[in-house]
């Protein structure tokens, strides 16, 4: 199985701190997609970003940024100046044909005042 | 813009009973997916449809599980003779694909899920 590993089970930070969530993936495919989803306590998985394997440009969206490095099979996610509303479980996922996704086990982020 | 809708939100059933869940995808989405999520884990793929055709089933989908999407719109997931190990959150997602003038495959959009508890 082509796994997605999120080694950090839980991270606690104080508001306004920067935090990076790690994601390492396995793949035998040359073409694939990587995703990050947020799952707040309400349970709905909220799509954050998708990158394809041919695009290693880092991306920034507001306080969120993503660092895709094919050489290390990593797709890390950084939240700058974290806020309490960022508290959630964050999932990294890998997808191939058909959009069938393989998810990591998630990282619980707790942002405290 | 309505998202993916799932019904019911919660279901408590006794072991051995049958249960059925419903998913209404985003209206213009032709692909529909079922995932299962247990506590502390990421979602696991169960099956997916393109229009009314079921294109792939995971080995997780035992013969007690059946999914349908009869008219290519909403989908149902039925679990027969439920077991305690079936207790989980069942998530539905949908996406859009287009192949005219180049392929396009939108990200998956998930519903709120149906939480099943088997007692």
PDB file of C-alpha atoms in Angstrom:
ATOM      1  CA  UNK A   1       0.000   0.000   0.000  1.00  0.00           C
ATOM      2  CA  UNK A   2       1.216   3.490  -0.772  1.00  0.00           C
ATOM      3  CA  UNK A   3       1.083   5.124   2.603  1.00  0.00           C
ATOM      4  CA  UNK A   4       0.741   8.705   3.767  1.00  0.00           C
ATOM      5  CA  UNK A   5       2.482   9.364   7.065  1.00  0.00           C
ATOM      6  CA  UNK A   6       1.700  12.185   9.437  1.00  0.00           C
ATOM      7  CA  UNK A   7       4.108  11.532  12.266  1.00  0.00           C
ATOM      8  CA  UNK A   8       2.767  14.306  14.503  1.00  0.00           C
ATOM      9  CA  UNK A   9      -0.295  13.003  16.305  1.00  0.00           C
ATOM     10  CA  UNK A  10      -0.987  16.181  18.238  1.00  0.00           C
ATOM     11  CA  UNK A  11       0.507  19.672  18.315  1.00  0.00           C
ATOM     12  CA  UNK A  12      -0.313  22.406  20.807  1.00  0.00           C
ATOM     13  CA  UNK A  13       0.677  26.001  20.192  1.00  0.00           C
ATOM     14  CA  UNK A  14      -0.143  29.380  21.639  1.00  0.00           C
ATOM     15  CA  UNK A  15      -2.056  31.772  19.433  1.00  0.00           C
ATOM     16  CA  UNK A  16       0.097  33.752  16.993  1.00  0.00           C
ATOM     17  CA  UNK A  17       2.779  31.096  16.872  1.00  0.00           C
ATOM     18  CA  UNK A  18       3.692  29.575  13.508  1.00  0.00           C
ATOM     19  CA  UNK A  19       3.186  25.838  13.188  1.00  0.00           C
ATOM     20  CA  UNK A  20       4.219  23.308  10.538  1.00  0.00           C
ATOM     21  CA  UNK A  21       2.384  20.044   9.962  1.00  0.00           C
ATOM     22  CA  UNK A  22       4.465  17.334   8.342  1.00  0.00           C
ATOM     23  CA  UNK A  23       3.369  14.913   5.648  1.00  0.00           C
ATOM     24  CA  UNK A  24       5.434  12.207   3.953  1.00  0.00           C
ATOM     25  CA  UNK A  25       3.976  10.037   1.229  1.00  0.00           C
ATOM     26  CA  UNK A  26       4.860   6.904  -0.692  1.00  0.00           C
ATOM     27  CA  UNK A  27       4.110   6.497  -4.363  1.00  0.00           C
ATOM     28  CA  UNK A  28       5.074   4.400  -7.350  1.00  0.00           C
ATOM     29  CA  UNK A  29       3.241   6.693  -9.739  1.00  0.00           C
ATOM     30  CA  UNK A  30       4.761   9.482 -11.785  1.00  0.00           C
ATOM     31  CA  UNK A  31       1.487  11.396 -11.825  1.00  0.00           C
ATOM     32  CA  UNK A  32      -0.361  11.917  -8.585  1.00  0.00           C
ATOM     33  CA  UNK A  33      -2.038  14.563  -6.479  1.00  0.00           C
ATOM     34  CA  UNK A  34      -1.471  15.660  -2.911  1.00  0.00           C
ATOM     35  CA  UNK A  35      -4.102  17.243  -0.702  1.00  0.00           C
ATOM     36  CA  UNK A  36      -4.639  18.817   2.667  1.00  0.00           C
ATOM     37  CA  UNK A  37      -8.023  18.728   4.379  1.00  0.00           C
ATOM     38  CA  UNK A  38      -9.153  20.297   7.653  1.00  0.00           C
ATOM     39  CA  UNK A  39     -11.625  18.513   9.921  1.00  0.00           C
ATOM     40  CA  UNK A  40     -13.027  20.810  12.620  1.00  0.00           C
ATOM     41  CA  UNK A  41     -15.012  19.373  15.554  1.00  0.00           C
ATOM     42  CA  UNK A  42     -18.183  19.542  13.452  1.00  0.00           C
ATOM     43  CA  UNK A  43     -16.768  16.629  11.436  1.00  0.00           C
ATOM     44  CA  UNK A  44     -16.923  17.912   7.873  1.00  0.00           C
ATOM     45  CA  UNK A  45     -13.725  17.552   5.886  1.00  0.00           C
ATOM     46  CA  UNK A  46     -12.868  20.927   4.386  1.00  0.00           C
ATOM     47  CA  UNK A  47     -10.681  20.992   1.286  1.00  0.00           C
ATOM     48  CA  UNK A  48      -7.641  23.274   1.635  1.00  0.00           C
ATOM     49  CA  UNK A  49      -5.313  22.571  -1.285  1.00  0.00           C
ATOM     50  CA  UNK A  50      -4.474  20.185  -4.085  1.00  0.00           C
ATOM     51  CA  UNK A  51      -1.106  19.978  -5.853  1.00  0.00           C
ATOM     52  CA  UNK A  52      -0.167  17.757  -8.742  1.00  0.00           C
ATOM     53  CA  UNK A  53       3.132  15.936  -8.915  1.00  0.00           C
ATOM     54  CA  UNK A  54       4.447  18.091 -11.743  1.00  0.00           C
ATOM     55  CA  UNK A  55       4.100  21.338  -9.853  1.00  0.00           C
ATOM     56  CA  UNK A  56       6.636  21.735  -7.075  1.00  0.00           C
ATOM     57  CA  UNK A  57       6.071  25.441  -6.637  1.00  0.00           C
ATOM     58  CA  UNK A  58       5.360  26.350  -3.072  1.00  0.00           C
ATOM     59  CA  UNK A  59       2.021  28.011  -2.515  1.00  0.00           C
ATOM     60  CA  UNK A  60       0.811  30.652  -0.122  1.00  0.00           C
ATOM     61  CA  UNK A  61      -2.800  31.453   0.629  1.00  0.00           C
ATOM     62  CA  UNK A  62      -3.228  34.014   3.357  1.00  0.00           C
ATOM     63  CA  UNK A  63      -1.788  32.535   6.546  1.00  0.00           C
ATOM     64  CA  UNK A  64      -1.424  29.101   4.943  1.00  0.00           C
ATOM     65  CA  UNK A  65       1.574  27.920   2.954  1.00  0.00           C
ATOM     66  CA  UNK A  66       2.610  24.584   1.536  1.00  0.00           C
ATOM     67  CA  UNK A  67       6.074  23.204   0.801  1.00  0.00           C
ATOM     68  CA  UNK A  68       6.129  20.357  -1.737  1.00  0.00           C
ATOM     69  CA  UNK A  69       9.450  18.551  -2.090  1.00  0.00           C
ATOM     70  CA  UNK A  70       9.475  15.555  -4.403  1.00  0.00           C
ATOM     71  CA  UNK A  71      13.050  14.684  -3.484  1.00  0.00           C
ATOM     72  CA  UNK A  72      11.962  13.893   0.074  1.00  0.00           C
ATOM     73  CA  UNK A  73       8.355  12.902  -0.793  1.00  0.00           C
ATOM     74  CA  UNK A  74       7.068  15.537   1.566  1.00  0.00           C
ATOM     75  CA  UNK A  75       4.199  18.007   1.419  1.00  0.00           C
ATOM     76  CA  UNK A  76       4.323  20.092   4.568  1.00  0.00           C
ATOM     77  CA  UNK A  77       1.760  22.663   5.655  1.00  0.00           C
ATOM     78  CA  UNK A  78       2.555  25.803   7.630  1.00  0.00           C
ATOM     79  CA  UNK A  79       0.078  28.046   9.400  1.00  0.00           C
ATOM     80  CA  UNK A  80       1.505  31.462  10.174  1.00  0.00           C
ATOM     81  CA  UNK A  81       0.270  33.423  13.177  1.00  0.00           C
ATOM     82  CA  UNK A  82      -2.058  30.636  14.283  1.00  0.00           C
ATOM     83  CA  UNK A  83      -5.521  31.430  15.636  1.00  0.00           C
ATOM     84  CA  UNK A  84      -7.869  29.522  17.913  1.00  0.00           C
ATOM     85  CA  UNK A  85     -10.157  28.890  14.920  1.00  0.00           C
ATOM     86  CA  UNK A  86      -7.347  26.885  13.330  1.00  0.00           C
ATOM     87  CA  UNK A  87      -7.859  24.191  15.971  1.00  0.00           C
ATOM     88  CA  UNK A  88      -8.847  21.055  14.083  1.00  0.00           C
ATOM     89  CA  UNK A  89      -7.529  17.771  12.784  1.00  0.00           C
ATOM     90  CA  UNK A  90      -5.576  18.211   9.570  1.00  0.00           C
ATOM     91  CA  UNK A  91      -5.260  15.393   7.073  1.00  0.00           C
ATOM     92  CA  UNK A  92      -2.778  14.995   4.281  1.00  0.00           C
ATOM     93  CA  UNK A  93      -3.852  12.744   1.420  1.00  0.00           C
ATOM     94  CA  UNK A  94      -2.506  11.342  -1.789  1.00  0.00           C
ATOM     95  CA  UNK A  95      -4.659  10.685  -4.826  1.00  0.00           C
ATOM     96  CA  UNK A  96      -4.222   9.028  -8.164  1.00  0.00           C
ATOM     97  CA  UNK A  97      -6.592   8.046 -10.902  1.00  0.00           C
ATOM     98  CA  UNK A  98     -10.254   8.331 -10.057  1.00  0.00           C
ATOM     99  CA  UNK A  99      -9.527  10.675  -7.217  1.00  0.00           C
ATOM    100  CA  UNK A 100      -9.427   7.770  -4.773  1.00  0.00           C
ATOM    101  CA  UNK A 101      -7.580   9.273  -1.835  1.00  0.00           C
ATOM    102  CA  UNK A 102      -5.270   7.658   0.690  1.00  0.00           C
ATOM    103  CA  UNK A 103      -5.280   9.686   3.873  1.00  0.00           C
ATOM    104  CA  UNK A 104      -2.766   9.962   6.658  1.00  0.00           C
ATOM    105  CA  UNK A 105      -3.848   9.467  10.252  1.00  0.00           C
ATOM    106  CA  UNK A 106      -4.152  13.190  10.812  1.00  0.00           C
ATOM    107  CA  UNK A 107      -2.557  15.752  13.108  1.00  0.00           C
ATOM    108  CA  UNK A 108      -4.656  17.276  15.884  1.00  0.00           C
ATOM    109  CA  UNK A 109      -3.775  20.957  16.149  1.00  0.00           C
ATOM    110  CA  UNK A 110      -4.740  22.798  19.319  1.00  0.00           C
ATOM    111  CA  UNK A 111      -4.282  26.546  19.358  1.00  0.00           C
ATOM    112  CA  UNK A 112      -4.654  28.069  22.789  1.00  0.00           C
ATOM    113  CA  UNK A 113      -4.960  31.653  23.938  1.00  0.00           C
TER     114      UNK A 113
ATOM    115  CA  UNK B   1     -24.420  26.598  -3.548  1.00  0.00           C
ATOM    116  CA  UNK B   2     -25.428  23.479  -1.627  1.00  0.00           C
ATOM    117  CA  UNK B   3     -22.728  21.074  -0.588  1.00  0.00           C
ATOM    118  CA  UNK B   4     -22.791  17.317  -0.178  1.00  0.00           C
ATOM    119  CA  UNK B   5     -25.693  16.277   2.011  1.00  0.00           C
ATOM    120  CA  UNK B   6     -25.863  13.096   4.078  1.00  0.00           C
ATOM    121  CA  UNK B   7     -28.746  11.605   5.965  1.00  0.00           C
ATOM    122  CA  UNK B   8     -29.077  10.707   8.772  1.00  0.00           C
ATOM    123  CA  UNK B   9     -26.385  12.497  10.777  1.00  0.00           C
ATOM    124  CA  UNK B  10     -26.467   9.849  13.476  1.00  0.00           C
ATOM    125  CA  UNK B  11     -27.714   6.273  13.563  1.00  0.00           C
ATOM    126  CA  UNK B  12     -27.771   3.939  16.537  1.00  0.00           C
ATOM    127  CA  UNK B  13     -28.686   0.368  15.790  1.00  0.00           C
ATOM    128  CA  UNK B  14     -28.517  -3.018  17.408  1.00  0.00           C
ATOM    129  CA  UNK B  15     -26.158  -5.655  16.158  1.00  0.00           C
ATOM    130  CA  UNK B  16     -27.705  -7.706  13.399  1.00  0.00           C
ATOM    131  CA  UNK B  17     -29.965  -4.973  12.080  1.00  0.00           C
ATOM    132  CA  UNK B  18     -29.711  -3.489   8.595  1.00  0.00           C
ATOM    133  CA  UNK B  19     -29.054   0.208   8.071  1.00  0.00           C
ATOM    134  CA  UNK B  20     -29.145   2.435   5.014  1.00  0.00           C
ATOM    135  CA  UNK B  21     -27.521   5.809   4.553  1.00  0.00           C
ATOM    136  CA  UNK B  22     -28.189   8.363   1.856  1.00  0.00           C
ATOM    137  CA  UNK B  23     -25.883  10.832   0.150  1.00  0.00           C
ATOM    138  CA  UNK B  24     -26.865  13.693  -2.146  1.00  0.00           C
ATOM    139  CA  UNK B  25     -23.821  14.999  -3.989  1.00  0.00           C
ATOM    140  CA  UNK B  26     -23.240  18.472  -5.368  1.00  0.00           C
ATOM    141  CA  UNK B  27     -25.611  18.586  -8.308  1.00  0.00           C
ATOM    142  CA  UNK B  28     -23.134  19.014 -11.151  1.00  0.00           C
ATOM    143  CA  UNK B  29     -20.724  16.406  -9.798  1.00  0.00           C
ATOM    144  CA  UNK B  30     -20.653  13.119 -11.686  1.00  0.00           C
ATOM    145  CA  UNK B  31     -18.424  11.198  -9.269  1.00  0.00           C
ATOM    146  CA  UNK B  32     -19.524  10.040  -5.832  1.00  0.00           C
ATOM    147  CA  UNK B  33     -17.384   8.376  -3.183  1.00  0.00           C
ATOM    148  CA  UNK B  34     -17.959   6.582   0.095  1.00  0.00           C
ATOM    149  CA  UNK B  35     -15.329   6.599   2.810  1.00  0.00           C
ATOM    150  CA  UNK B  36     -15.296   5.257   6.351  1.00  0.00           C
ATOM    151  CA  UNK B  37     -13.542   6.942   9.260  1.00  0.00           C
ATOM    152  CA  UNK B  38     -12.927   5.411  12.673  1.00  0.00           C
ATOM    153  CA  UNK B  39     -11.799   7.309  15.739  1.00  0.00           C
ATOM    154  CA  UNK B  40      -8.268   8.638  15.473  1.00  0.00           C
ATOM    155  CA  UNK B  41      -7.841   7.531  11.884  1.00  0.00           C
ATOM    156  CA  UNK B  42      -8.039   9.120   8.495  1.00  0.00           C
ATOM    157  CA  UNK B  43     -10.888   8.293   6.137  1.00  0.00           C
ATOM    158  CA  UNK B  44     -10.570   5.008   4.261  1.00  0.00           C
ATOM    159  CA  UNK B  45     -11.860   4.562   0.739  1.00  0.00           C
ATOM    160  CA  UNK B  46     -14.803   2.185   0.316  1.00  0.00           C
ATOM    161  CA  UNK B  47     -16.156   2.668  -3.192  1.00  0.00           C
ATOM    162  CA  UNK B  48     -16.853   5.199  -5.904  1.00  0.00           C
ATOM    163  CA  UNK B  49     -19.255   5.814  -8.762  1.00  0.00           C
ATOM    164  CA  UNK B  50     -18.991   7.694 -11.986  1.00  0.00           C
ATOM    165  CA  UNK B  51     -22.558   8.563 -12.865  1.00  0.00           C
ATOM    166  CA  UNK B  52     -24.483   5.344 -12.102  1.00  0.00           C
ATOM    167  CA  UNK B  53     -21.558   2.969 -12.639  1.00  0.00           C
ATOM    168  CA  UNK B  54     -19.724   1.634  -9.600  1.00  0.00           C
ATOM    169  CA  UNK B  55     -16.127   1.724 -10.798  1.00  0.00           C
ATOM    170  CA  UNK B  56     -14.160   0.479  -7.821  1.00  0.00           C
ATOM    171  CA  UNK B  57     -14.736  -1.249  -4.484  1.00  0.00           C
ATOM    172  CA  UNK B  58     -12.251  -1.555  -1.675  1.00  0.00           C
ATOM    173  CA  UNK B  59     -11.512  -4.856   0.003  1.00  0.00           C
ATOM    174  CA  UNK B  60     -12.917  -3.152   3.116  1.00  0.00           C
ATOM    175  CA  UNK B  61     -16.340  -3.430   1.516  1.00  0.00           C
ATOM    176  CA  UNK B  62     -17.443  -6.857   2.674  1.00  0.00           C
ATOM    177  CA  UNK B  63     -20.412  -8.639   1.137  1.00  0.00           C
ATOM    178  CA  UNK B  64     -22.596  -7.170   3.882  1.00  0.00           C
ATOM    179  CA  UNK B  65     -22.083  -3.735   2.335  1.00  0.00           C
ATOM    180  CA  UNK B  66     -23.778  -2.590  -0.837  1.00  0.00           C
ATOM    181  CA  UNK B  67     -23.820   0.797  -2.481  1.00  0.00           C
ATOM    182  CA  UNK B  68     -26.009   2.032  -5.278  1.00  0.00           C
ATOM    183  CA  UNK B  69     -26.401   5.132  -7.350  1.00  0.00           C
ATOM    184  CA  UNK B  70     -29.367   4.189  -9.514  1.00  0.00           C
ATOM    185  CA  UNK B  71     -29.885   7.380 -11.519  1.00  0.00           C
ATOM    186  CA  UNK B  72     -26.436   8.854 -11.227  1.00  0.00           C
ATOM    187  CA  UNK B  73     -27.594  11.370  -8.665  1.00  0.00           C
ATOM    188  CA  UNK B  74     -28.006  10.390  -4.995  1.00  0.00           C
ATOM    189  CA  UNK B  75     -26.434   7.249  -3.579  1.00  0.00           C
ATOM    190  CA  UNK B  76     -27.299   4.815  -0.799  1.00  0.00           C
ATOM    191  CA  UNK B  77     -24.994   2.687   1.296  1.00  0.00           C
ATOM    192  CA  UNK B  78     -26.593  -0.307   2.995  1.00  0.00           C
ATOM    193  CA  UNK B  79     -25.009  -2.424   5.697  1.00  0.00           C
ATOM    194  CA  UNK B  80     -26.715  -5.728   6.393  1.00  0.00           C
ATOM    195  CA  UNK B  81     -26.441  -7.668   9.649  1.00  0.00           C
ATOM    196  CA  UNK B  82     -24.467  -4.892  11.323  1.00  0.00           C
ATOM    197  CA  UNK B  83     -21.585  -5.758  13.615  1.00  0.00           C
ATOM    198  CA  UNK B  84     -20.000  -3.671  16.353  1.00  0.00           C
ATOM    199  CA  UNK B  85     -16.932  -3.252  14.171  1.00  0.00           C
ATOM    200  CA  UNK B  86     -19.071  -1.348  11.674  1.00  0.00           C
ATOM    201  CA  UNK B  87     -19.326   1.551  14.131  1.00  0.00           C
ATOM    202  CA  UNK B  88     -17.699   4.482  12.378  1.00  0.00           C
ATOM    203  CA  UNK B  89     -18.334   7.738  10.573  1.00  0.00           C
ATOM    204  CA  UNK B  90     -19.428   7.105   6.979  1.00  0.00           C
ATOM    205  CA  UNK B  91     -18.422   9.960   4.718  1.00  0.00           C
ATOM    206  CA  UNK B  92     -19.685  10.734   1.265  1.00  0.00           C
ATOM    207  CA  UNK B  93     -17.840  12.947  -1.187  1.00  0.00           C
ATOM    208  CA  UNK B  94     -18.379  14.086  -4.738  1.00  0.00           C
ATOM    209  CA  UNK B  95     -16.270  15.530  -7.521  1.00  0.00           C
ATOM    210  CA  UNK B  96     -16.623  16.655 -11.099  1.00  0.00           C
ATOM    211  CA  UNK B  97     -14.717  15.279 -14.054  1.00  0.00           C
ATOM    212  CA  UNK B  98     -14.676  16.556 -17.577  1.00  0.00           C
ATOM    213  CA  UNK B  99     -12.798  15.161 -20.514  1.00  0.00           C
ATOM    214  CA  UNK B 100     -13.808  17.570 -23.266  1.00  0.00           C
ATOM    215  CA  UNK B 101     -10.985  19.930 -24.234  1.00  0.00           C
ATOM    216  CA  UNK B 102      -8.570  18.462 -21.757  1.00  0.00           C
ATOM    217  CA  UNK B 103      -9.200  16.531 -18.609  1.00  0.00           C
ATOM    218  CA  UNK B 104     -10.326  18.127 -15.399  1.00  0.00           C
ATOM    219  CA  UNK B 105     -10.843  16.420 -12.114  1.00  0.00           C
ATOM    220  CA  UNK B 106     -12.067  18.578  -9.261  1.00  0.00           C
ATOM    221  CA  UNK B 107     -11.059  17.956  -5.668  1.00  0.00           C
ATOM    222  CA  UNK B 108     -13.347  15.874  -3.498  1.00  0.00           C
ATOM    223  CA  UNK B 109     -15.941  17.771  -1.494  1.00  0.00           C
ATOM    224  CA  UNK B 110     -17.120  15.901   1.586  1.00  0.00           C
ATOM    225  CA  UNK B 111     -20.394  15.863   3.460  1.00  0.00           C
ATOM    226  CA  UNK B 112     -20.789  15.991   7.236  1.00  0.00           C
ATOM    227  CA  UNK B 113     -20.977  12.231   7.464  1.00  0.00           C
ATOM    228  CA  UNK B 114     -23.286   9.715   9.110  1.00  0.00           C
ATOM    229  CA  UNK B 115     -22.086   8.476  12.479  1.00  0.00           C
ATOM    230  CA  UNK B 116     -23.099   4.849  12.993  1.00  0.00           C
ATOM    231  CA  UNK B 117     -23.085   3.258  16.422  1.00  0.00           C
ATOM    232  CA  UNK B 118     -23.796  -0.477  16.626  1.00  0.00           C
ATOM    233  CA  UNK B 119     -24.684  -1.654  20.122  1.00  0.00           C
TER     234      UNK B 119
END
